[in-house]
Short mmCIF file of C-alpha atoms and ligand atoms in Angstrom, two decimals:
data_model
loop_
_atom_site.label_atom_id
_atom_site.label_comp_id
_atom_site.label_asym_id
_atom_site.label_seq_id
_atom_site.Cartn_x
_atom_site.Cartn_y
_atom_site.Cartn_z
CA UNK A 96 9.11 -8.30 28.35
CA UNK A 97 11.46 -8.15 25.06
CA UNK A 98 10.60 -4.99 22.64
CA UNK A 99 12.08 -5.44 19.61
CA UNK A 100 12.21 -2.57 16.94
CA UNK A 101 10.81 -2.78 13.27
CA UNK A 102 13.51 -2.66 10.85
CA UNK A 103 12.57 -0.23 7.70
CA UNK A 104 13.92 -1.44 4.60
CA UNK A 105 14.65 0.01 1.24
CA UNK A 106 12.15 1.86 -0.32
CA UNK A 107 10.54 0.76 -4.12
CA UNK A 108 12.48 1.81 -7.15
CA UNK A 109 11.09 5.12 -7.95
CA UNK A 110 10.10 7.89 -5.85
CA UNK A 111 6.39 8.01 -5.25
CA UNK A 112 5.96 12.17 -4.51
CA UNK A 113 8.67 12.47 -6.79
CA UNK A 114 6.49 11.45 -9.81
CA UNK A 115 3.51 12.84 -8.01
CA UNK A 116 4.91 16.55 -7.81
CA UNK A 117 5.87 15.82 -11.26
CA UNK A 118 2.17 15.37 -12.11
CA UNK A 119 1.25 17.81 -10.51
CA UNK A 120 3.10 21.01 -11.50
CA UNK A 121 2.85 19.62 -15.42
CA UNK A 122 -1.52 20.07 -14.46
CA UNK A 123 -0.93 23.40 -12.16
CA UNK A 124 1.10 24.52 -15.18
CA UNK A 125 -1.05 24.03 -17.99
CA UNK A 126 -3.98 25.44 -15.56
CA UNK A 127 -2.14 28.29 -14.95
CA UNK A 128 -2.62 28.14 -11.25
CA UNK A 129 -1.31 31.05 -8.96
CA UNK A 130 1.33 30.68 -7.03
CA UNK A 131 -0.64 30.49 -3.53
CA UNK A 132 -2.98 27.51 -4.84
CA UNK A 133 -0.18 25.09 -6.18
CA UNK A 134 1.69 25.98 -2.62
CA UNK A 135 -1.12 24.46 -0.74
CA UNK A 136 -1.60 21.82 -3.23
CA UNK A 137 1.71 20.64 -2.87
CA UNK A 138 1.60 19.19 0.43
CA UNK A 139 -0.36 17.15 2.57
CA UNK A 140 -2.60 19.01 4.63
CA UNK A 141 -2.60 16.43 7.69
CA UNK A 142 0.30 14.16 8.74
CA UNK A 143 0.21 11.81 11.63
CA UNK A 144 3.12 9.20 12.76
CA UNK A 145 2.56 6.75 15.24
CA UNK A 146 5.02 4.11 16.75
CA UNK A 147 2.98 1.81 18.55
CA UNK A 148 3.32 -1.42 20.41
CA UNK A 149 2.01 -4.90 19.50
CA UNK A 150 1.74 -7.90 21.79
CA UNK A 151 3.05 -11.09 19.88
CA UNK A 152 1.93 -14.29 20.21
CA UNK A 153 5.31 -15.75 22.27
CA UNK A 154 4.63 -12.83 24.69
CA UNK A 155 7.78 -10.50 23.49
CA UNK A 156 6.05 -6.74 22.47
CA UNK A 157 7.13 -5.11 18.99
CA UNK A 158 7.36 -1.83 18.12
CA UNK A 159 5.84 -1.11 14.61
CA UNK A 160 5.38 2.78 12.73
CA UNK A 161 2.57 3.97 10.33
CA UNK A 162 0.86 6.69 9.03
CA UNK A 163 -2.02 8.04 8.39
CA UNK A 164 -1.87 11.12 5.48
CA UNK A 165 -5.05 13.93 4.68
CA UNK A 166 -3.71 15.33 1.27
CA UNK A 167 -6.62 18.27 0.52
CA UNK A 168 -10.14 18.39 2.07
CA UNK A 169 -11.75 20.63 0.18
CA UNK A 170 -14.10 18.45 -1.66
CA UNK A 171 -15.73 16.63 1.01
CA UNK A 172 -14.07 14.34 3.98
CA UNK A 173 -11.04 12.46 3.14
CA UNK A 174 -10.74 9.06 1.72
CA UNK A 175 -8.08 6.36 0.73
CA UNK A 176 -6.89 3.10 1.45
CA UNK A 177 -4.42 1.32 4.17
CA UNK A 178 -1.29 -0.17 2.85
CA UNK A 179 0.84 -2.97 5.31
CA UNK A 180 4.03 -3.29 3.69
CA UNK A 181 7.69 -3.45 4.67
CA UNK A 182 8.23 -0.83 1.73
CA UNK A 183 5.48 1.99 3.23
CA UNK A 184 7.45 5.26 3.72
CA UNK A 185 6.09 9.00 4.58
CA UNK A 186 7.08 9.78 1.45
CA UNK A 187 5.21 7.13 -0.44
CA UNK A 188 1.89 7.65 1.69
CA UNK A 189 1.93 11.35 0.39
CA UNK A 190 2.12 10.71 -2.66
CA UNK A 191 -0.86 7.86 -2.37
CA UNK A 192 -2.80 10.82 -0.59
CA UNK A 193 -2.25 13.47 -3.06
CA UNK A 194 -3.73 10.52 -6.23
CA UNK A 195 -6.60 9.83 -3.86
CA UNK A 196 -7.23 13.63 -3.54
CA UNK A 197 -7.28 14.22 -7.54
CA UNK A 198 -8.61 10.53 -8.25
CA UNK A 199 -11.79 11.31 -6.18
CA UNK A 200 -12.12 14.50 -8.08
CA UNK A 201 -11.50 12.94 -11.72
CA UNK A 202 -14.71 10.81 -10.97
CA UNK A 203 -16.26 13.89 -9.68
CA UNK A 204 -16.81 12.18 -5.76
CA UNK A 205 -17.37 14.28 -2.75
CA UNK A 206 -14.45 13.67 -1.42
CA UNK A 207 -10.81 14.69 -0.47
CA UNK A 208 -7.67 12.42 -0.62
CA UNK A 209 -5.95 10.31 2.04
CA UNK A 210 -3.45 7.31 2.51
CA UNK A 211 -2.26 5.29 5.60
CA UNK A 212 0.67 2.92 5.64
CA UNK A 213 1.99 0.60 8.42
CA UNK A 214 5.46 -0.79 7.81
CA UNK A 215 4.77 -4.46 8.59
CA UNK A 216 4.68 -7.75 5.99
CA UNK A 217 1.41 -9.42 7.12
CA UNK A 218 2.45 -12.69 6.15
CA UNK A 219 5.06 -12.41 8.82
CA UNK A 220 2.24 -12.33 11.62
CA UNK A 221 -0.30 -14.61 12.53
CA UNK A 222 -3.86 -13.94 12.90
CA UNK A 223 -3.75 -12.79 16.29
CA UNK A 224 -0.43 -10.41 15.46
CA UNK A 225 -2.32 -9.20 12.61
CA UNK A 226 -5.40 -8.82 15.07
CA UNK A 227 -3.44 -6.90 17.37
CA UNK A 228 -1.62 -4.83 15.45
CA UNK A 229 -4.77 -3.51 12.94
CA UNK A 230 -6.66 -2.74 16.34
CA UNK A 231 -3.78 -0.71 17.99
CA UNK A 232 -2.97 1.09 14.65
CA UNK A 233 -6.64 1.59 14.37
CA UNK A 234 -6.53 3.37 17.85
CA UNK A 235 -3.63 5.56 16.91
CA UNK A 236 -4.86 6.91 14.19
CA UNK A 237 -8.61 6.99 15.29
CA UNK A 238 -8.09 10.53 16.36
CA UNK A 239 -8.20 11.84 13.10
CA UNK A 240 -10.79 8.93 11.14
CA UNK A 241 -14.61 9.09 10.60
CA UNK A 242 -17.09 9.07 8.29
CA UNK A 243 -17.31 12.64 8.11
CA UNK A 244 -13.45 13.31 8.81
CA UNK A 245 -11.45 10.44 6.84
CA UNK A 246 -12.83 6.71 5.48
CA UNK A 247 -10.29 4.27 4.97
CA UNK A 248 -10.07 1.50 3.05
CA UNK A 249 -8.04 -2.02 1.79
CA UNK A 250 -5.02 -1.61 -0.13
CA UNK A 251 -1.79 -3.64 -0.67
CA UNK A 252 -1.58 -5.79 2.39
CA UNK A 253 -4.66 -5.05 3.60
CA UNK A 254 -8.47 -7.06 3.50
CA UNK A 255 -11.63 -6.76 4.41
CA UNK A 256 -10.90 -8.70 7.90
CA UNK A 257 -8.87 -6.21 8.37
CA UNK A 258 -11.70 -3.16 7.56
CA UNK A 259 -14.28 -5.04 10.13
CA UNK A 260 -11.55 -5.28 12.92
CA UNK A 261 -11.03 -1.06 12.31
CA UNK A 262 -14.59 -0.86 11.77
CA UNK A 263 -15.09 -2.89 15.61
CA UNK A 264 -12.25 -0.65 17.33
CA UNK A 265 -13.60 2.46 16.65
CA UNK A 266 -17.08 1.40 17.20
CA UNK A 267 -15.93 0.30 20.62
CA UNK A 268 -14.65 3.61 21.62
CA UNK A 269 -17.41 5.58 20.52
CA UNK A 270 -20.18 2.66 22.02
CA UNK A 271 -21.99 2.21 19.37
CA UNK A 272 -21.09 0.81 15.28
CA UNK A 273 -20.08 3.28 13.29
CA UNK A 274 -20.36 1.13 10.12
CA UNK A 275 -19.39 4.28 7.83
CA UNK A 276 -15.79 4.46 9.16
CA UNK A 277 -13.99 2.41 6.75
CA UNK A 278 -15.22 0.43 3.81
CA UNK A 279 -14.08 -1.89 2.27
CA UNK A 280 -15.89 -4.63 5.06
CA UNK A 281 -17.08 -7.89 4.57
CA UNK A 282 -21.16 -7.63 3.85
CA UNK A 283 -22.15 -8.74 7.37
CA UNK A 284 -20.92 -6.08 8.87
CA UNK A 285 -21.72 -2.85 6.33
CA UNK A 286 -19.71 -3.62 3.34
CA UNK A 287 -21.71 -3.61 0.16
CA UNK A 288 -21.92 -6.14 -2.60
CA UNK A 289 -19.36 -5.48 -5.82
CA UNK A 290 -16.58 -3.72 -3.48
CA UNK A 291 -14.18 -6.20 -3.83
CA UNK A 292 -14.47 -6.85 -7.48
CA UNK A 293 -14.64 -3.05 -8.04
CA UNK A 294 -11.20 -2.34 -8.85
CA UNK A 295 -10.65 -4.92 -10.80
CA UNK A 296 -14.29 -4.56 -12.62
CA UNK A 297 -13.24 -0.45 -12.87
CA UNK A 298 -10.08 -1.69 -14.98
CA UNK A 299 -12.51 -3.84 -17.19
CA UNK A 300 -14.86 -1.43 -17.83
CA UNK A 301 -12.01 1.60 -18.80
CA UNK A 302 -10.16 -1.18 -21.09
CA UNK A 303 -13.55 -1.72 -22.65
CA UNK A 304 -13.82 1.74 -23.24
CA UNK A 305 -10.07 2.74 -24.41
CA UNK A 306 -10.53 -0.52 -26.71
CA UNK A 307 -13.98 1.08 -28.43
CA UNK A 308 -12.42 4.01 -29.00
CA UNK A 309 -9.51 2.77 -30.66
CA UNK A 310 -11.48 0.56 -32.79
CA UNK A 311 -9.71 -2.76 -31.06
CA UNK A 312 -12.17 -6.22 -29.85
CA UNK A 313 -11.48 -6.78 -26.45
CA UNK A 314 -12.68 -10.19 -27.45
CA UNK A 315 -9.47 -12.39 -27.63
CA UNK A 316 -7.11 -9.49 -27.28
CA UNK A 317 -3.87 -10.38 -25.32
CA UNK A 318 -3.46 -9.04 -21.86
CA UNK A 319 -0.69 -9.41 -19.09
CA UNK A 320 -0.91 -8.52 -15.21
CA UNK A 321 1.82 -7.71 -13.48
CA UNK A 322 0.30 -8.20 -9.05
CA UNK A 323 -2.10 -10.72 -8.97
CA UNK A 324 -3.99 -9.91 -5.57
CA UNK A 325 -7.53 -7.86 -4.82
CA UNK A 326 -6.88 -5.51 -8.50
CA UNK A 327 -4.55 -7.65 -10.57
CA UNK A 328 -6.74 -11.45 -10.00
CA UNK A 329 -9.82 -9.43 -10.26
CA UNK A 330 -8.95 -7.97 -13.62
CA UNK A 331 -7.89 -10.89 -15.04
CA UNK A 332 -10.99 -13.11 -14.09
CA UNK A 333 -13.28 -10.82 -15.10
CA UNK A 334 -11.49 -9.75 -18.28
CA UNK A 335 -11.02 -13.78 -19.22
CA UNK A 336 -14.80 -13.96 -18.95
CA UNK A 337 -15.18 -10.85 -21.24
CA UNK A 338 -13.42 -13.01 -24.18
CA UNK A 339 -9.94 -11.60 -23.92
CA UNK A 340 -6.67 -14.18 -23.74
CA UNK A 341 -4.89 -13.17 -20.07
CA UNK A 342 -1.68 -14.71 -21.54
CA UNK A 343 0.42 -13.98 -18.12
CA UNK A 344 0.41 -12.80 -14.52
CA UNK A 345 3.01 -12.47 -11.72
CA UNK A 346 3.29 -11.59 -7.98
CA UNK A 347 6.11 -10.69 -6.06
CA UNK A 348 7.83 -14.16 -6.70
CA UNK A 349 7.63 -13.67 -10.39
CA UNK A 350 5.30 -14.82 -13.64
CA UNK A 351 4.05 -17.58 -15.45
CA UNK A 352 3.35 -17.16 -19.58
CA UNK A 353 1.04 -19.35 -22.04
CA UNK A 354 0.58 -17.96 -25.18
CA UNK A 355 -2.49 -19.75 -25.26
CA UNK A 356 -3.92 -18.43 -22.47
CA UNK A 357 -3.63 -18.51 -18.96
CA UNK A 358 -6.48 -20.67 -16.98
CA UNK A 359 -7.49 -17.95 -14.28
CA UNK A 360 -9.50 -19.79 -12.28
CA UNK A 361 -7.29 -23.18 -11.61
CA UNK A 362 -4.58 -20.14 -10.57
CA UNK A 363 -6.50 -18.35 -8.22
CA UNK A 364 -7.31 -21.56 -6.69
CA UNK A 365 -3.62 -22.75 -6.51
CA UNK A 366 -2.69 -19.27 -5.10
CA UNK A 367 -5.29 -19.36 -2.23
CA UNK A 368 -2.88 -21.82 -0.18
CA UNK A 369 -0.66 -18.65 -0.39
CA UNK A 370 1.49 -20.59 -3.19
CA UNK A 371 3.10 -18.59 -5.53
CA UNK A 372 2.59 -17.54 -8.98
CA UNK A 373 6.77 -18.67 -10.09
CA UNK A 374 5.40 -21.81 -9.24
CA UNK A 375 2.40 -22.41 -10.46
CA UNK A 376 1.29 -25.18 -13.15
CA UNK A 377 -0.04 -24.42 -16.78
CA UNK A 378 3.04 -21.97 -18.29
CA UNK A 379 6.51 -20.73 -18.35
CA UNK A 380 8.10 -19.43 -15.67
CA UNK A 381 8.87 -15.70 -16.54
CA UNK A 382 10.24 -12.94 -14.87
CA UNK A 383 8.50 -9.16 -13.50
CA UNK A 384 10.62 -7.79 -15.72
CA UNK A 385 9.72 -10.29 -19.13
CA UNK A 386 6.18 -9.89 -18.04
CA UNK A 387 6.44 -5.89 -18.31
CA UNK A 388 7.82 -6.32 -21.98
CA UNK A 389 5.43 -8.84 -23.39
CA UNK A 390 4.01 -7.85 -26.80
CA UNK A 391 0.93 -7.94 -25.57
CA UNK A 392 -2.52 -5.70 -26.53
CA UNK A 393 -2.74 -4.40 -22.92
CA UNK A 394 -0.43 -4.21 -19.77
CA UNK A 395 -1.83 -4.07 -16.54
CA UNK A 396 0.50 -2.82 -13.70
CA UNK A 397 -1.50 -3.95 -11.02
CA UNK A 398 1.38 -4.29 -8.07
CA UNK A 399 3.67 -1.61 -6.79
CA UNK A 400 4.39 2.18 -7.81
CA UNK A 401 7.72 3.09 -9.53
CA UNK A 402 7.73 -0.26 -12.28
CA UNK A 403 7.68 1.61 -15.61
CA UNK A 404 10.43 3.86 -15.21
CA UNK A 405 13.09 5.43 -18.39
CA UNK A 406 15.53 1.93 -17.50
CA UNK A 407 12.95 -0.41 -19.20
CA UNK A 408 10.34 1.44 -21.02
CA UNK A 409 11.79 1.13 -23.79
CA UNK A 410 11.33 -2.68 -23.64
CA UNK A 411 7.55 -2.34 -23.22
CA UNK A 412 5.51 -3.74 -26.37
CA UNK A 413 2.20 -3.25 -24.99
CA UNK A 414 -0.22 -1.50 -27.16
CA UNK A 415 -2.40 0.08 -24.10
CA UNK A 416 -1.58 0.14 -20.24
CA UNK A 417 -4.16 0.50 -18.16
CA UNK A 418 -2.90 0.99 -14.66
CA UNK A 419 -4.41 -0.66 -12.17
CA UNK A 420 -1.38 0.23 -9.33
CA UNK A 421 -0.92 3.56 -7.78
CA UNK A 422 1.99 5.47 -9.83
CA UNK A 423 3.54 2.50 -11.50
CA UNK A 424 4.97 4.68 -14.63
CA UNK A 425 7.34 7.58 -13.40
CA UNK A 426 6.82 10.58 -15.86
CA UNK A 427 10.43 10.02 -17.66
CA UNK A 428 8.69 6.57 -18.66
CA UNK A 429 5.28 8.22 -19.54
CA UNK A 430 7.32 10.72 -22.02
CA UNK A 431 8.82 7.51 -24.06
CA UNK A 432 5.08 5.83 -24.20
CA UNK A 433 3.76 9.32 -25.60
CA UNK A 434 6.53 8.81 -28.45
CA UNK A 435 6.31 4.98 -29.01
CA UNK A 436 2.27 5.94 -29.18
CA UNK A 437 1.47 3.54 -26.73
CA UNK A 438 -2.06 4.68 -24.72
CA UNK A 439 -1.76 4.95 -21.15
CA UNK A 440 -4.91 5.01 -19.33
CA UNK A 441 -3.64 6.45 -15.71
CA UNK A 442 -4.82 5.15 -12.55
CA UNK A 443 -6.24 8.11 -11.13
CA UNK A 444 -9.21 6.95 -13.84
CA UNK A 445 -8.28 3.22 -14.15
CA UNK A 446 -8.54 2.11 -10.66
CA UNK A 447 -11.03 4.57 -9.48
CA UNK A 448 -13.75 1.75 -9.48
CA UNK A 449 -12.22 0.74 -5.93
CA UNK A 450 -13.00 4.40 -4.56
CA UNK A 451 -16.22 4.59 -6.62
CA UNK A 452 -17.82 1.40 -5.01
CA UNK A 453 -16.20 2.36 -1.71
CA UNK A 454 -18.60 5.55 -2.11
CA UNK A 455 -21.59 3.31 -2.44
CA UNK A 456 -20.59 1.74 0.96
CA UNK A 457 -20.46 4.88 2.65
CA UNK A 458 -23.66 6.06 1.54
CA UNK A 459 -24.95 3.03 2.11
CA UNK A 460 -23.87 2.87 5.62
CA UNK A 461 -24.86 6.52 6.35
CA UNK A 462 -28.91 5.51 4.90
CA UNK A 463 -28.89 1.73 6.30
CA UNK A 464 -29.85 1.25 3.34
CA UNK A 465 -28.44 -1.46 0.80
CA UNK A 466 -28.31 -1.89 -2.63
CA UNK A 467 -28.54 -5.07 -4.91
CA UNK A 468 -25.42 -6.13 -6.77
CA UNK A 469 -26.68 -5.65 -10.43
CA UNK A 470 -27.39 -1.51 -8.88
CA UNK A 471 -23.76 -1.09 -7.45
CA UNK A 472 -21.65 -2.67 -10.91
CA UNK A 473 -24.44 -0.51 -13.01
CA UNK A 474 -23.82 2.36 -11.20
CA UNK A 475 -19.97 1.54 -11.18
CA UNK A 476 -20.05 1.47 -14.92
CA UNK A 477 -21.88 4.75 -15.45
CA UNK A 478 -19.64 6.82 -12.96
CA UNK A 479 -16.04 5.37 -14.15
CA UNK A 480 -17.38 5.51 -17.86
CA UNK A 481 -19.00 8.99 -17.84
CA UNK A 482 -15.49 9.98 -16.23
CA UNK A 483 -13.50 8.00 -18.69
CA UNK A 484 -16.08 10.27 -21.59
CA UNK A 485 -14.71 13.24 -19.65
CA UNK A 486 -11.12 13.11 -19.52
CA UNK A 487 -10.77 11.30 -23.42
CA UNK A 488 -12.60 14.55 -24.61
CA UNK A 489 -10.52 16.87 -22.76
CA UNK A 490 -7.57 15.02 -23.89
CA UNK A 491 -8.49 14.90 -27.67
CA UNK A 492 -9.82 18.90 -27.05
CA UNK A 493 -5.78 20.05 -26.48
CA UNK A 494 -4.01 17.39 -27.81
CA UNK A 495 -2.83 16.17 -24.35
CA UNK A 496 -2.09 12.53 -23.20
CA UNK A 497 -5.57 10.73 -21.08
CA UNK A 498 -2.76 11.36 -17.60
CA UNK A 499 -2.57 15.35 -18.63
CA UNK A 500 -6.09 15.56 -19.29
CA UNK A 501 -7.47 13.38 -15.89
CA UNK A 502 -4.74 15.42 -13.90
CA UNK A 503 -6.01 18.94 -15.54
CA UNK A 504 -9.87 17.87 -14.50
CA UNK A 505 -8.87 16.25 -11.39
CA UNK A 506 -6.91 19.50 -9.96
CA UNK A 507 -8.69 21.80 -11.40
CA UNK A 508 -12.16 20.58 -9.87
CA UNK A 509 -9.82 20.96 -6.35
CA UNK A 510 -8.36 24.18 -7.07
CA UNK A 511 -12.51 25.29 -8.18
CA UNK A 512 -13.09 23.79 -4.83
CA UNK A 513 -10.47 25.62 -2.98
CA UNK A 514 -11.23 28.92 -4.23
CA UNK A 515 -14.76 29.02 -3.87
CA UNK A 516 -14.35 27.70 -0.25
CA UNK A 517 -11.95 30.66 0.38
CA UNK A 518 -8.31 30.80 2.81
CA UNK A 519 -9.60 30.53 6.55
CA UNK A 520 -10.22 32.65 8.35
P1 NAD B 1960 -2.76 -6.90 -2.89
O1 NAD B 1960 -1.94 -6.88 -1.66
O2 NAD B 1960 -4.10 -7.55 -2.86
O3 NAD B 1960 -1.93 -7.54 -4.09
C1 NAD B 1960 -0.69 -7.04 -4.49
C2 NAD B 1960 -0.09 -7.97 -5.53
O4 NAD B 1960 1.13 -7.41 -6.02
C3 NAD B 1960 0.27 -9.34 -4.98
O5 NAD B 1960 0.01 -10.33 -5.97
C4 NAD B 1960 1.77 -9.21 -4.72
O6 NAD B 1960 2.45 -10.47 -4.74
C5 NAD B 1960 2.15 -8.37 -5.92
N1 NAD B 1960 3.45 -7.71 -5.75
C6 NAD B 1960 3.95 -7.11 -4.65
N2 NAD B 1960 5.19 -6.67 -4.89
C7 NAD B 1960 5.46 -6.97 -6.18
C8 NAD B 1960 6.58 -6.77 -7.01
N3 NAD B 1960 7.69 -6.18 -6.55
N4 NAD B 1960 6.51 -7.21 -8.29
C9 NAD B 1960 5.41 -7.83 -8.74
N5 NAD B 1960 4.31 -8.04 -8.00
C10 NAD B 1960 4.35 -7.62 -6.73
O7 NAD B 1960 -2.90 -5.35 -3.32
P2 NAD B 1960 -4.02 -4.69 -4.22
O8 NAD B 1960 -5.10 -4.22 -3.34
O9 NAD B 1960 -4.33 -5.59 -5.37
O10 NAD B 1960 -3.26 -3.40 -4.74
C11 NAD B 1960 -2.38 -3.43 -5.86
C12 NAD B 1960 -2.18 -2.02 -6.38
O11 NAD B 1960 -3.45 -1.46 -6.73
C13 NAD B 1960 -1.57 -1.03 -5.40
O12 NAD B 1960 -0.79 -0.09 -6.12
C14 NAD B 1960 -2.77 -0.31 -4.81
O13 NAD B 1960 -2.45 0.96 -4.30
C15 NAD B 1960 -3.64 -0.23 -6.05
N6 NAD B 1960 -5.07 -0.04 -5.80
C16 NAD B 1960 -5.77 -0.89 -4.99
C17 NAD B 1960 -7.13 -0.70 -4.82
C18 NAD B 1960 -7.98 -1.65 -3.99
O14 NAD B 1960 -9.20 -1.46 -3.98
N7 NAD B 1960 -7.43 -2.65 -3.35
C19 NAD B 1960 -7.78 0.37 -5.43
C20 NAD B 1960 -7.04 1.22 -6.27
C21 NAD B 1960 -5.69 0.99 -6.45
#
């Protein structure tokens, strides 16, 4: 038997908790919260590491690492997604935690925030590997998921295959399906209908919404997507068929531009035989970086945290960014968009559809009861625009940016939350 160890590699430009922290004293400060509150605010209330072993398809075992993260409970049971990248770090899973904690609260859900991470680059296994290593990982961490303890979810790296094989593991152990354990599943096996547009229809219906208020027509308005996978395609399908011009998108290889507009469906076909975007037909070539800096109406960072950071944005033209990532502008970068006036919608609102929808699943699953499509997107759109209502009035109410004023509602439903509840015992 040959074990051979997983390699870490460099962590994403930007620190994650950094910017996170960041966020967080700036809301703790302007809420005036005591001393006591922000120190258990601060840090993650549940941290597990596990180091596991996967059986590979030649035979050889391979050790892999990953996390699973409880940021604050207060609110209700924890939720947030599963990330398999090379790049996932204890650091970086924190910080994901700590968004999903004040995320669930911005949209006012009953829940508290979590984040698990294997570092692994699924396209390096095959199905079996992936099998394998989702059901072990599931295992691990099952001592501390449930759907009334933690629900994950997909994130970067990670699909619904990947939800009904957690789903299966832990209904195994307990002998009998737990469907409310993750969401996030394909619909045969508990997932809902709309969950894996959601994110992606979430970003629609906030850039709708920032582009009423700022008297702009989303109809032919220029957009470019930087991540072109489950939030970044989504967005820019459903945003094409909305009447806006997606005039570029990029993965991890890099971008392709047309002025003219981008043809969003020929691409998503070309990129399901895992080609990619640097290559694809019907543009220019461009780069992460020329995508970022387009002159564009709105920017969607839709990839990695960390990619609008004080070394290029000053380069970005965009009028609005609507983040679809986790943390992709550090707060150095955030400070030159206030000045250049460029609108920021942050993701703790922007990409909340994913968590919204994921809601739906769960109380689906818990009834056994399930919903038509048309009743999930409606519902979508009230929740994430009623939210969107809240956080633009409590921006334009102290003259703070729409990531003070989400961060000042988000915490401050916690801390309400954490005081009423009381310090056990
Ligand atoms: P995904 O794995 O489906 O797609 C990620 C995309 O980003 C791919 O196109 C990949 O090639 C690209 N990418 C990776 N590294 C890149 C780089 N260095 N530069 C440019 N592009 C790069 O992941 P996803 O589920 O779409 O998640 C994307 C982001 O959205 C993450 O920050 C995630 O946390 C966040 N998010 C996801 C959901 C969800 O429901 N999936 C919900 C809320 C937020």
């Amino acid at each position: 038997m040959v074990v051979k160890a997983q390699q870490p590699q460099a962590p994403p430009a930007g620190n994650a908790l950094e910017t996170a922290l960041a966020q967080f004293d700036a809301a703790a400060d302007r809420l005036q919260i005591d001393n006591g509150i922000r120190a258990v605010l601060r840090v993650c209330k549940r941290e597990l590491s596990v180091h596991f072993p996967v059986q590979m398809d030649d035979h050889s075992v391979r050790m892999f690492s990953g996390y699973r993260v409880q940021h604050n409970l207060s609110r209700g049971p924890a939720k947030g997604g599963i990330r398999y990248s090379p790049l996932v770090s204890l650091d970086e899973v924190r910080a994901l935690a700590m968004w999903m904690t004040w995320k669930s609260a911005v949209v006012n859900l009953p829940y508290g925030g979590a984040k698990g991470g294997v570092l692994v680059d699924p396209r390096d296994l095959s199905e079996s590997e992936l099998e394998n290593l989702t059901r072990r990982y599931a295992t691990e961490i099952s001592i501390i998921i449930g759907p009334n303890e933690d629900i994950p979810a997909p994130d970067m790296g990670t699909d619904p295959r990947i939800m009904a094989w957690i789903m299966d593991t832990i209904s195994m152990h307990r002998g009998y399906t737990e469907a409310g354990v993750v969401t996030g599943k394909p619909i045969a096996v508990g997932g809902t209908l709309g969950r894996l547009e959601a994110t992606g229809r979430g970003l629609q219906y906030v850039t709708e919404e920032v582009a009423r208020r700022h008297g702009v027509a989303v109809q032919g308005a220029t957009v470019a997507i930087q991540g072109f996978g489950n939030v970044g395609a989504v967005a820019a399908q459903l945003l094409d068929q909305a009447g806006a011009k997606v005039v570029a998108v990029s993965d991890a290889s890099g971008g392709i531009y047309n002025g003219a507009g981008l043809k969003i469906d020929s691409l998503l076909a070309y990129q399901k035989d895992r080609a990619k975007l640097s290559t694809a037909p019907g543009g220019d070539q461009i780069t992460n970086d020329e995508l970022l800096s387009l002159p564009v109406d709105f920017l969607i960072p839709a990839a990695l945290e960390g990619q609008l950071h004080a070394g290029n944005a000053d380069d970005v033209r965009a009028r609005f960014i609507v983040e679809g990532a986790n943390g992709p502008t550090t707060p150095e970068a955030d400070a030159i968009f206030a000045d250049k006036g460029i609108v920021v919608v942050p993701d703790i609102l922007a990409n909340s559809g994913g968590v919204i929808v994921s809601y739906f699943e769960w109380v689906q699953d818990l009834q056994f009861y399930f919903w038509e499509e048309n009743e999930v997107n409606e519902r979508l759109h009230k929740v994430i625009t009623h939210a969107f209502s809240d956080v633009a009035a409590t921006a334009e109410k102290h003259g703070i940016s729409l990531r003070e004023a989400a961060m000042v509602l988000g915490v401050g439903r916690v801390v309400e939350a954490t005081k009423l509840r009381g310090i056990y015992p």
